[in-house]
Coordinates of C-alpha atoms and ligand atoms in Angstrom, one line a residue:
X1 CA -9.7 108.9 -80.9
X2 CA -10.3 105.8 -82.6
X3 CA -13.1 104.7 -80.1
X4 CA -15.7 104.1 -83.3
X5 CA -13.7 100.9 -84.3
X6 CA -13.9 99.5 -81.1
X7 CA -17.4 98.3 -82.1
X8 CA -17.1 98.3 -85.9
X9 CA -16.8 94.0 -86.6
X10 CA -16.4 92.9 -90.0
X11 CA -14.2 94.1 -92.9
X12 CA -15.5 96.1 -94.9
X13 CA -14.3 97.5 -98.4
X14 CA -15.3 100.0 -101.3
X15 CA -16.4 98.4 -104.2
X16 CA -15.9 100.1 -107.4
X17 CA -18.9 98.1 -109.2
X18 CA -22.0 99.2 -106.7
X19 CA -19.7 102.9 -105.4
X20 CA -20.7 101.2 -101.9
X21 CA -18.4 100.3 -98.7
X22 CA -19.6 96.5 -98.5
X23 CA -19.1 94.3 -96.1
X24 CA -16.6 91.3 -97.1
X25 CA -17.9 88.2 -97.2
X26 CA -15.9 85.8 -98.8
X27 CA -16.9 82.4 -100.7
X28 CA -16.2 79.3 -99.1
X29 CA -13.1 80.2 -97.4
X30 CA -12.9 77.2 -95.1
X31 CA -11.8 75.0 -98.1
X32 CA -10.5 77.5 -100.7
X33 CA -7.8 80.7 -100.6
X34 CA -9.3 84.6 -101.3
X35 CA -8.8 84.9 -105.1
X36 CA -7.1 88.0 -105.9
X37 CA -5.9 89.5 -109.2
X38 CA -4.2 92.6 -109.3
X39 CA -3.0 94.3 -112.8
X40 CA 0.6 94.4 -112.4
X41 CA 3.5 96.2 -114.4
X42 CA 3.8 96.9 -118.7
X43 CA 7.6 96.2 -118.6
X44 CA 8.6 99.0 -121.3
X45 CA 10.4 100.9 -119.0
X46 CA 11.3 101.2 -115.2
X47 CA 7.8 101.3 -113.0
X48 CA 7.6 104.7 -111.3
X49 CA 6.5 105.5 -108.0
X50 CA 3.2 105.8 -108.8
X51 CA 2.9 102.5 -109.6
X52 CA 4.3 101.2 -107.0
X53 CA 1.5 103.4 -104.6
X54 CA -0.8 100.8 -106.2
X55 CA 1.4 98.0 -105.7
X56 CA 2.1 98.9 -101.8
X57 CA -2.0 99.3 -101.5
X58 CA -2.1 95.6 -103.0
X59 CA -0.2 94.4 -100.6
X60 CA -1.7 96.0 -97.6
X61 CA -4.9 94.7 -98.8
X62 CA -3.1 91.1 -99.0
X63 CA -1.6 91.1 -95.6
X64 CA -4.7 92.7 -93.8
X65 CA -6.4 89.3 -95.3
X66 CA -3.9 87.3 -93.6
X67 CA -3.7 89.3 -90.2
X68 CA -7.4 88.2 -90.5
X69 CA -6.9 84.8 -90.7
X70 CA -7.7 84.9 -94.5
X71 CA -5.4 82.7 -96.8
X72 CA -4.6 84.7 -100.2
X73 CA -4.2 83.2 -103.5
X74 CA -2.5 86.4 -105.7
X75 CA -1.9 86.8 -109.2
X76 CA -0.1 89.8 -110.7
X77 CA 0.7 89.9 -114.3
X78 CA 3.3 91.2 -116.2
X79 CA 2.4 92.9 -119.6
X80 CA 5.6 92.2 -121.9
X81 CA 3.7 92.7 -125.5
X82 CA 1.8 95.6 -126.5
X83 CA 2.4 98.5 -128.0
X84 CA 4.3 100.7 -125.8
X85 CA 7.0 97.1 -125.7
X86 CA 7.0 97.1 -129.5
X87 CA 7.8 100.3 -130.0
X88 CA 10.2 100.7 -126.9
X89 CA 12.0 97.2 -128.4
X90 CA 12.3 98.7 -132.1
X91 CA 13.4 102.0 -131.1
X92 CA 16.6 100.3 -129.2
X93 CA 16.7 97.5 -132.3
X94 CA 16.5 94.5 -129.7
X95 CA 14.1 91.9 -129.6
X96 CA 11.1 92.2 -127.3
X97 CA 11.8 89.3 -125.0
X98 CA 15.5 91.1 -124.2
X99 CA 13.8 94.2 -124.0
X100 CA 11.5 93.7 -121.5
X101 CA 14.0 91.2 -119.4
X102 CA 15.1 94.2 -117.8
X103 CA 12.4 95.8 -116.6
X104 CA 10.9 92.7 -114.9
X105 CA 14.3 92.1 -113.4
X106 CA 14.2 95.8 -112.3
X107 CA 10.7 95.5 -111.3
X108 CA 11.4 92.5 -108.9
X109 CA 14.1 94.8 -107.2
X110 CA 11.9 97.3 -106.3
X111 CA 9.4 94.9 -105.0
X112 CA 12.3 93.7 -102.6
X113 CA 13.3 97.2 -101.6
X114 CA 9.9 98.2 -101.0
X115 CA 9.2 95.3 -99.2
X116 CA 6.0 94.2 -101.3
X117 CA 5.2 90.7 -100.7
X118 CA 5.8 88.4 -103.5
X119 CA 2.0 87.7 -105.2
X120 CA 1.9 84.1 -105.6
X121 CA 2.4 84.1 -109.4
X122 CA 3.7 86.6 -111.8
X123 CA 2.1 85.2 -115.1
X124 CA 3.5 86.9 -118.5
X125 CA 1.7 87.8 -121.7
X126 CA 3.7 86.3 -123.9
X127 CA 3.7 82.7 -122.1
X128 CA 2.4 80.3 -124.5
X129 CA 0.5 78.7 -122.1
X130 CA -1.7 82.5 -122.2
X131 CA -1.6 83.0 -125.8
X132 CA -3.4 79.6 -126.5
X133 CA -5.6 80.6 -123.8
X134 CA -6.7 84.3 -125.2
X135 CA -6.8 82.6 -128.7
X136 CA -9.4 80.2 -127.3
X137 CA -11.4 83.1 -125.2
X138 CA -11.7 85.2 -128.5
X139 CA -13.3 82.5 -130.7
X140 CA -15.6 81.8 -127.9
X141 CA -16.8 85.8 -128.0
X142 CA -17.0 85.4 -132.2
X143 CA -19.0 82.2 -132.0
X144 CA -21.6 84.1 -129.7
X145 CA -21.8 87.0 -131.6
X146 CA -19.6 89.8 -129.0
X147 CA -16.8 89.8 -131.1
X148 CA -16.2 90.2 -135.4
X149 CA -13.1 90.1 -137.0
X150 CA -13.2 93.9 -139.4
X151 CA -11.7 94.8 -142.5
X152 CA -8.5 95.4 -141.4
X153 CA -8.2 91.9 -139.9
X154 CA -8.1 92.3 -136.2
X155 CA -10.7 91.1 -134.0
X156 CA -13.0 93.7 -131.9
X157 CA -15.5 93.6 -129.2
X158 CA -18.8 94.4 -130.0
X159 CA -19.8 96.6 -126.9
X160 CA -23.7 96.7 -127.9
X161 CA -23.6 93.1 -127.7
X162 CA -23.1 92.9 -124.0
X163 CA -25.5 94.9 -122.1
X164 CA -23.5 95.4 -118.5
X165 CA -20.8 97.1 -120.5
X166 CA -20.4 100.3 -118.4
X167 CA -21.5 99.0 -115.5
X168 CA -18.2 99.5 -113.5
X169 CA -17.3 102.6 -115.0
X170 CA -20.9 103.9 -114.1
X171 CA -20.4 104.8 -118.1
X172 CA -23.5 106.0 -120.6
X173 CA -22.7 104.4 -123.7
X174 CA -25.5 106.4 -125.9
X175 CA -23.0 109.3 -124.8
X176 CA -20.3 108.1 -127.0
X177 CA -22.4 107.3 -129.8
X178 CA -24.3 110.8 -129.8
X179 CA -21.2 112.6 -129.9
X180 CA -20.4 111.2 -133.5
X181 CA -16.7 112.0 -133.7
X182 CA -16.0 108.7 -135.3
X183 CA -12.3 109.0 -136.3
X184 CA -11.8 108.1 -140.0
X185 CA -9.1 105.0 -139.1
X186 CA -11.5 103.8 -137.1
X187 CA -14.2 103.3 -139.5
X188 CA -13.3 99.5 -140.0
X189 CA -15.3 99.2 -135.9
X190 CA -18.8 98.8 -135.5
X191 CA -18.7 101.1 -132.6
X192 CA -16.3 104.1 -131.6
X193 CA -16.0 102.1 -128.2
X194 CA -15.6 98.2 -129.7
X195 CA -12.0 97.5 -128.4
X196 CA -9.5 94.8 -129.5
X197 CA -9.0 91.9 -128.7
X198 CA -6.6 90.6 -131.5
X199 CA -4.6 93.3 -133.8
X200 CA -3.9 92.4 -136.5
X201 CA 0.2 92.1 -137.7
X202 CA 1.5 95.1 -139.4
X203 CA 5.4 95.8 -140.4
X204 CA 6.2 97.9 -137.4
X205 CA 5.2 94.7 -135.6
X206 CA 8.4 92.6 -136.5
X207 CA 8.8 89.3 -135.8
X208 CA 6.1 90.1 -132.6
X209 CA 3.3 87.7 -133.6
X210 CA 1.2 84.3 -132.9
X211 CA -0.7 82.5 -135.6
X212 CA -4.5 82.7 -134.9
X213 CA -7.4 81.3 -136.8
X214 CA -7.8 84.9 -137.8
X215 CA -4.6 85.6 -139.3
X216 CA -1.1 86.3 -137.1
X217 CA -1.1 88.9 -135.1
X218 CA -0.9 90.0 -130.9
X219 CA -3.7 89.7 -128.7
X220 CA -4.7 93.3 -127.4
X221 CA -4.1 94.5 -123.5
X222 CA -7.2 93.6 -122.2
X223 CA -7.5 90.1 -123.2
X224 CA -4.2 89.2 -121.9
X225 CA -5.5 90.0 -118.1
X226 CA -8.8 88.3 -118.6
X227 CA -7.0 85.2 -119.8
X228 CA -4.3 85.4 -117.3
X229 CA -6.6 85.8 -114.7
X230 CA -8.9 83.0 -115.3
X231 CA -7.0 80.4 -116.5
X232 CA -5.2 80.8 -112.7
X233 CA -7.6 81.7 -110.3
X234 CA -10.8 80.4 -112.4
X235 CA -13.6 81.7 -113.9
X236 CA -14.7 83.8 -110.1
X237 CA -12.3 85.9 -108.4
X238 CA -12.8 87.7 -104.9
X239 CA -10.8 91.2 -105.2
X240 CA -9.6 92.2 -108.6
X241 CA -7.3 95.7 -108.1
X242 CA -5.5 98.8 -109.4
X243 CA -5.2 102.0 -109.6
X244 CA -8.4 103.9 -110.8
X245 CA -7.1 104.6 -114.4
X246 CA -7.6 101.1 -114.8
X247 CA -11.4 101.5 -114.4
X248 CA -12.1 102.1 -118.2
X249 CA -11.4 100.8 -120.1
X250 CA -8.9 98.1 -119.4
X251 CA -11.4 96.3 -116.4
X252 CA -14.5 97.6 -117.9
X253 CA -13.5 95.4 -121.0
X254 CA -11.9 93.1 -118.5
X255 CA -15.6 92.1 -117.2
X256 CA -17.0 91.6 -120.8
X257 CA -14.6 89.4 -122.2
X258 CA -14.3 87.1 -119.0
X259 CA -18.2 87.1 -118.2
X260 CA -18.6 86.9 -122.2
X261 CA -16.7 83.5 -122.1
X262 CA -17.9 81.9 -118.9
X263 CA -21.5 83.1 -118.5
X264 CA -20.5 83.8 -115.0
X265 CA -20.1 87.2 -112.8
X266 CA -16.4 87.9 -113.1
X267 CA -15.1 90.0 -110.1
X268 CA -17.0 90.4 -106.3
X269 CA -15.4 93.4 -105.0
X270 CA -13.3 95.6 -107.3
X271 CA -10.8 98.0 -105.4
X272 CA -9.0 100.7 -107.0
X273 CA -6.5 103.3 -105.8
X274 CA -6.6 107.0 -106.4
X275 CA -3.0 108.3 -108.0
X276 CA -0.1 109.3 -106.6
X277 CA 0.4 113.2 -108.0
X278 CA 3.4 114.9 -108.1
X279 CA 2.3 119.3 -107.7
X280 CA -1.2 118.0 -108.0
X281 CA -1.0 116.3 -111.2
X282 CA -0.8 111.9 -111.6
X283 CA 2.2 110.8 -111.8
X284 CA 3.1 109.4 -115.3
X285 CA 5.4 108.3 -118.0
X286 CA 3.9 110.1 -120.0
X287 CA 3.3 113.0 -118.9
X288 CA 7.5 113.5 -117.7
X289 CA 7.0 114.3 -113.8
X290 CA 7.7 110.9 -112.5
X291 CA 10.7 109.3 -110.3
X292 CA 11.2 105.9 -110.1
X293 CA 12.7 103.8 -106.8
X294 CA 16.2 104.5 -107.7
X295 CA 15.5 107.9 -108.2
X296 CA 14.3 107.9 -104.3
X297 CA 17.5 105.8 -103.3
X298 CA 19.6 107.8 -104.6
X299 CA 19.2 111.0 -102.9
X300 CA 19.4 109.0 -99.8
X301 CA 16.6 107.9 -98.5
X302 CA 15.5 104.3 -98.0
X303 CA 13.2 101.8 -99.1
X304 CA 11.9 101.3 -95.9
X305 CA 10.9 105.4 -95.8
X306 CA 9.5 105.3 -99.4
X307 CA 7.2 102.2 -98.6
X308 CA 6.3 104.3 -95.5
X309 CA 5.9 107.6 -96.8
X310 CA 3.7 105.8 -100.2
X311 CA 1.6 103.7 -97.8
X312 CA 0.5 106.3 -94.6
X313 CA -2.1 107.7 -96.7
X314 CA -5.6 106.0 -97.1
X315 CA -5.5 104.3 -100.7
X316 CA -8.6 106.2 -101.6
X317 CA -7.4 109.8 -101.4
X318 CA -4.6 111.2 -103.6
X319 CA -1.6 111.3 -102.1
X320 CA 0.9 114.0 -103.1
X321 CA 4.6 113.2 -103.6
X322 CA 7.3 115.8 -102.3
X323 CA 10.4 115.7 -100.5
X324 CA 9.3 117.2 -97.5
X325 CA 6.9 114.3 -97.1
X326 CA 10.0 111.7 -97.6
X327 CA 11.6 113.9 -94.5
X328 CA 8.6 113.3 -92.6
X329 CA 8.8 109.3 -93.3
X330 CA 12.1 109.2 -92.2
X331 CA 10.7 111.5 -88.4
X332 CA 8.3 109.0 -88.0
X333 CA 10.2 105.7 -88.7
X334 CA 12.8 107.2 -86.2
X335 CA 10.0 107.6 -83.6
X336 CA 8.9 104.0 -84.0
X337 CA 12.5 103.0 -83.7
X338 CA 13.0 104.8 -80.8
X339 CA 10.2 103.5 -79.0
X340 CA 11.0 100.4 -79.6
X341 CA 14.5 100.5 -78.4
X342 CA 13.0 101.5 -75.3
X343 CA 10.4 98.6 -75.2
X344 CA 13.4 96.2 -75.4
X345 CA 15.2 97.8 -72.9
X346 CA 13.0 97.4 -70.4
X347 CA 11.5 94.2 -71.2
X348 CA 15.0 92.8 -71.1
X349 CA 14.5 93.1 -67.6
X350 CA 14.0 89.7 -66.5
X351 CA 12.9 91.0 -63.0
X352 CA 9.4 92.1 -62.0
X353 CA 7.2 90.3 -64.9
X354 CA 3.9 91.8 -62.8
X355 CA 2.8 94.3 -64.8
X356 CA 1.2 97.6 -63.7
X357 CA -2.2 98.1 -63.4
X358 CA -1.7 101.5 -64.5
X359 CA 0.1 101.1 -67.8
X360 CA -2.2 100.8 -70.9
X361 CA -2.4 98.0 -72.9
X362 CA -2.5 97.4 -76.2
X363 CA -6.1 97.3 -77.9
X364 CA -7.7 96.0 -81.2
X365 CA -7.8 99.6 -82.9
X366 CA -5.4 98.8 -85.2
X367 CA -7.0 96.2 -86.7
X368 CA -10.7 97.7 -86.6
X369 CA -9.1 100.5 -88.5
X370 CA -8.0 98.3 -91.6
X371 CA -10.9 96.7 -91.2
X372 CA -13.2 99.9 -92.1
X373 CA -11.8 100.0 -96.0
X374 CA -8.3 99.8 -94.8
X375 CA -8.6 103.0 -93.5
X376 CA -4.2 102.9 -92.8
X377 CA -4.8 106.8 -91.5
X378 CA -6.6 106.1 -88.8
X379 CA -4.5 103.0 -87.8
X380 CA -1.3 104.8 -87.4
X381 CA -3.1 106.8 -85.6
X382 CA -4.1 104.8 -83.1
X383 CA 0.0 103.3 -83.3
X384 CA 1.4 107.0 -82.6
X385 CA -1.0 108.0 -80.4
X386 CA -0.1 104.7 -78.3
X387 CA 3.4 105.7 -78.7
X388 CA 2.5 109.0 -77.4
X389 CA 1.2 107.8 -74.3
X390 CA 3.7 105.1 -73.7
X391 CA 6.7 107.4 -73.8
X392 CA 4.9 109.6 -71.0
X393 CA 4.8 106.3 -68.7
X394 CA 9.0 105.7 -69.5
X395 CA 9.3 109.2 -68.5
X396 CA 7.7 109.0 -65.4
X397 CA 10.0 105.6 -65.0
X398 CA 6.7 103.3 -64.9
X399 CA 7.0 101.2 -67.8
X400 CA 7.2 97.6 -66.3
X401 CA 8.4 94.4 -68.4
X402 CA 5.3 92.7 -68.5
X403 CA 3.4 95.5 -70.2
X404 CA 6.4 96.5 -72.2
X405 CA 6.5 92.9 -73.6
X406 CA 2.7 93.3 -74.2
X407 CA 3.5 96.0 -76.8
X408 CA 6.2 94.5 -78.3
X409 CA 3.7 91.7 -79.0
X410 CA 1.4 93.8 -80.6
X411 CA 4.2 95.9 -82.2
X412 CA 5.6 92.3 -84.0
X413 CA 1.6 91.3 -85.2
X414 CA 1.2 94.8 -86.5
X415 CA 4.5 94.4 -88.2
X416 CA 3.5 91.5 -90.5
X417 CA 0.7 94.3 -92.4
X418 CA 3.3 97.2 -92.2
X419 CA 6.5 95.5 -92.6
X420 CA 8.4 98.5 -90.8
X421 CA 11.0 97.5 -88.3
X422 CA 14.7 99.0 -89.3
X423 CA 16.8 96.9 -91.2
X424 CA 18.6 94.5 -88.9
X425 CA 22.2 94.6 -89.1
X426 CA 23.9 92.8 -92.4
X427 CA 25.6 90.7 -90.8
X428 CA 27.9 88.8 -94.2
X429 CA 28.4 84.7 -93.4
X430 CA 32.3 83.8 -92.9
X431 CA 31.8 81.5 -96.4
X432 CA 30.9 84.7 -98.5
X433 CA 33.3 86.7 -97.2
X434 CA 35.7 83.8 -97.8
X435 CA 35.0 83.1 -101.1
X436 CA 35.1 87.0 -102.1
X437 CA 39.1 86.8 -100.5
X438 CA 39.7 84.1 -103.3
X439 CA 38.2 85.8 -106.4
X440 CA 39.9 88.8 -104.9
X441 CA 43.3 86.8 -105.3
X442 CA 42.5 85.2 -108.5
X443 CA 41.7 88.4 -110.2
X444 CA 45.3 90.1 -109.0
X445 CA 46.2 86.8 -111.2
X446 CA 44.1 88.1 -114.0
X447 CA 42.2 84.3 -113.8
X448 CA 39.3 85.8 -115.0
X449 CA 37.6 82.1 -115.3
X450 CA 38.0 81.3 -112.1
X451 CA 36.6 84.8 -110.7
X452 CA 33.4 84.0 -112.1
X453 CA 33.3 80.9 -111.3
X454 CA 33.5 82.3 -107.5
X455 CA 31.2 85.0 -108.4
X456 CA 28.3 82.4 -109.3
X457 CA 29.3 80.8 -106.1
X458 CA 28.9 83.7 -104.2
X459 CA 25.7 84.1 -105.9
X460 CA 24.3 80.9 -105.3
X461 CA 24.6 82.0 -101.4
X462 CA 22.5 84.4 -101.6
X463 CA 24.6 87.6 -102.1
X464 CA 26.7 89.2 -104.9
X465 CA 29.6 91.1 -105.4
X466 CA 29.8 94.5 -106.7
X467 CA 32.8 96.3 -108.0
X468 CA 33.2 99.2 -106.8
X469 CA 35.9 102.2 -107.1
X470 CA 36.5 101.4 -103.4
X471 CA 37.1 98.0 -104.2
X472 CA 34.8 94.7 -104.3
X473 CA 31.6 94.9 -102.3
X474 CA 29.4 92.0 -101.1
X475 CA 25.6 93.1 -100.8
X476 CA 22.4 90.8 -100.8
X477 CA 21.5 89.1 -104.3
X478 CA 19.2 91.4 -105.5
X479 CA 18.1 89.3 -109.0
X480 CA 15.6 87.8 -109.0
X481 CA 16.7 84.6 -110.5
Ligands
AMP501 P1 0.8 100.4 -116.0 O1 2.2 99.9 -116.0 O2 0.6 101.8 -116.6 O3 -0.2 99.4 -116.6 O4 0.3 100.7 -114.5 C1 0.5 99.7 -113.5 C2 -0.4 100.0 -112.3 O5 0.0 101.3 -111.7 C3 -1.9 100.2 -112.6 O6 -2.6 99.5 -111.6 C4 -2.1 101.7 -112.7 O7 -3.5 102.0 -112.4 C5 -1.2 102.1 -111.6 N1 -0.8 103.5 -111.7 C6 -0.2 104.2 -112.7 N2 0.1 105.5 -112.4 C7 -0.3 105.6 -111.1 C8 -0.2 106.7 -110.2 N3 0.3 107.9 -110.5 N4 -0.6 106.5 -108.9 C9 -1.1 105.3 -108.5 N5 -1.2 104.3 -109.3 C10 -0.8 104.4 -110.6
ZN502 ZN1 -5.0 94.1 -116.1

């Protein structure tokens, strides 16, 4: 098993734009970072599971880069004005920034318990730095003719102005226009497909707007990742990513804003990830049949098993959510565990560092796998079967510390793409537990002052108390302050 990827040499990935595996080359890596943009998170409520599928396939994609040898540059932005935040934000009578403070705290949470490595930046929307930036972009598209402002005052893309449009989607655009259901509110676009790229203010807007040369308003969805994107990773990026809704229209319009403004091709390799279903259906807000992390945690499983059970699966092929499969993740882990408890054992052995000429050693499958598309399947593969066929040798007493070392070397490389090994043991510093004594005490005195105070010490440490109906509880600082 696994003996094709043995010879297989360079990484190779799907591209979205040419439907093609293509080999990776990157541009100029000696002196600069892979550029990578993924579209990260519209904070109007909690991110669901699904989501987070995408997210976990991002950041296997970032760390097979750096098991490489690659460095990674990654941007994921945070959408925190459209309409789905307006309404959310009027419906609860709060204003927007409030609103969607929560959901990026809650967002950065399940990052942590799902063990996603931080991108590099998480650029917002509503930034001003973005907003004069997107302002900028869309008079650049009027002033060469792929954008007009209509009659109801927002600005729109004029898709027949830019030839490639449809390109990634692998869309007909004469389709859309043969069809003639032009919708009566929309008769203010040139086209049925011209998006927007600056709407216009209306009531149910609120105080949500920015002045623009074109009257105030809010810049639409799309623009806000073009903007974000270039004005921190520049006008070329390596991998843009996410899940394959995003296709069309969002990066579809994505590549004609951006290659609108700089003249220049936009994205190298696009990479998207098929849906996480739940009874065969994608997972979705909107559609009511989605959990979110807490949802998981709660009925007792662990981060560590949902990043497993989300990630096994190769990011190309649905991947169907059920319980059973969360069991399964937790079987698994516990056979990694095991086998790694007994690789310790015996490499503690500080006798007999020969090793056997009959135990197998460690080979570069693993890798090769990831390298052919990230193809995860296959490389757990090759990780259980090697588990497999090291437990025989401990059963026949033959493992030797040399070799058992050797895996555990391999085991800890492999690691930094999984990110896998059991949580160690909390183990709370004397300081913390101190200082929670003391607010303890002071809050039998009703000093309510002074238990805060402790509380933001405690904080400051790294960890946080939580009352509990079994009393005060320290556990890591989870904000992500
Ligand atoms: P959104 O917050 O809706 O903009 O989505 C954030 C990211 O999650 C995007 O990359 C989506 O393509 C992705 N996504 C949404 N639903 C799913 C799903 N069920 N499975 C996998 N990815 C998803
Ligand atoms: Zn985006």
């Amino acid at each position: 098993m696994n003996r094709r990827y043995h010879t297989v040499m360079a990484l190779r990935l799907f591209n979205t734009y040419s439907r093609k595996i293509e080999e990776f080359e990157p541009s100029n890596t000696a002196e600069r970072p892979i550029k990578v943009y993924t579209c990260g998170p519209t904070v109007y409520s909690r991110a669901h599971i699904g989501n987070f599928r995408a997210y976990i396939f991002e950041d296997l994609l970032q760390r097979h880069l750096e098991l490489r040898g690659y460095k990674v540059d990654r941007v994921m932005n945070i959408t925190d004005v459209d309409d789905k935040t307006i309404r959310g934000a009027r419906e609860v009578k709060v204003p927007l920034a409030r609103f969607t403070e929560q959901f990026k705290q809650a967002f950065f949470q399940d990052l942590d318990t799902l063990r996603i490595k931080r991108a590099d930046e998480f650029p917002c929307a509503t930034d001003s730095r973005f907003i004069t930036r997107m302002i900028e972009m869309i008079g650049t598209l009027i002033a060469r003719g792929l954008a007009y402002q209509a009659d109801d005052q927002s600005v729109y893309f004029r898709i027949n102005k830019f030839p490639d449009y449809g390109e990634l989607a692998h869309f007909d655009l004469t389709q859309l226009q043969s069809t003639g259901r032009v919708k009566h509110d929309e008769y203010e676009k040139e086209h049925i497909g011209d998006f927007a790229l600056w709407k216009a203010w209306n009531e149910e807007d609120g105080d949500v707007k920015w002045d623009s040369p074109w009257g105030s308003g809010r810049p639409g969805w799309h623009i806000e990742c073009s903007a974000m994107s270039t004005a921190l990773l520049g006008d070329q990026i390596d991998v843009h990513c996410g899940g394959v809704d995003n296709i069309f229209p969002h990066h579809e319009a994505e590549i004609a804003q951006s290659e609108g403004v700089t003249g220049k091709k936009f994205v190298r390799y696009w990479l998207h990830c098929a849906h996480l279903l739940v009874d065969g259906q994608k997972m979705a807000k909107s559609l009511g049949n989605f959990y979110t992390v807490p949802d998981v945690l709660v009925r007792g499983y662990t981060g560590r098993e949902l990043r497993y059970a989300l990630l096994r699966v190769h990011y190309r092929v649905p991947l169907n959510f059920t319980w059973e499969g969360m069991n399964e993740a937790r079987e698994s882990l516990a056979r990694i565990d095991q086998w790694l408890a007994r690789l310790r054992e015996v490499a503690r052995k500080a006798n007999a560092q020969r090793s056997r000429p009959n135990v197998q050693r460690p080979t570069t499958a693993f890798e090769y796998a990831l390298d052919d598309d990230l193809n995860i399947s296959a490389a757990f593969g090759y990780l259980f079967e090697s588990i497999r066929e090291t437990n025989r040798v401990f059963d026949r007493n033959e493992m030797d510390p040399a070799s058992a070392t050797a895996w555990l070397d391999w085991w800890k490389q492999i690691n930094t793409v999984l990110d896998l090994e059991a949580e160690a043991e909390i183990v709370i510093p004397p300081e913390v537990t101190q200082l929670a004594k003391q607010r303890e005490d002071v809050r039998r005195e009703k000093n309510w002052k002074r238990s805060d105070q402790l509380r933001e010490q405690i904080l400051e440490l790294g960890w946080e108390v939580r009352d509990t109906k079994q009393g005060p509880k320290l556990a890591r600082r989870t904000s992500s302050k």
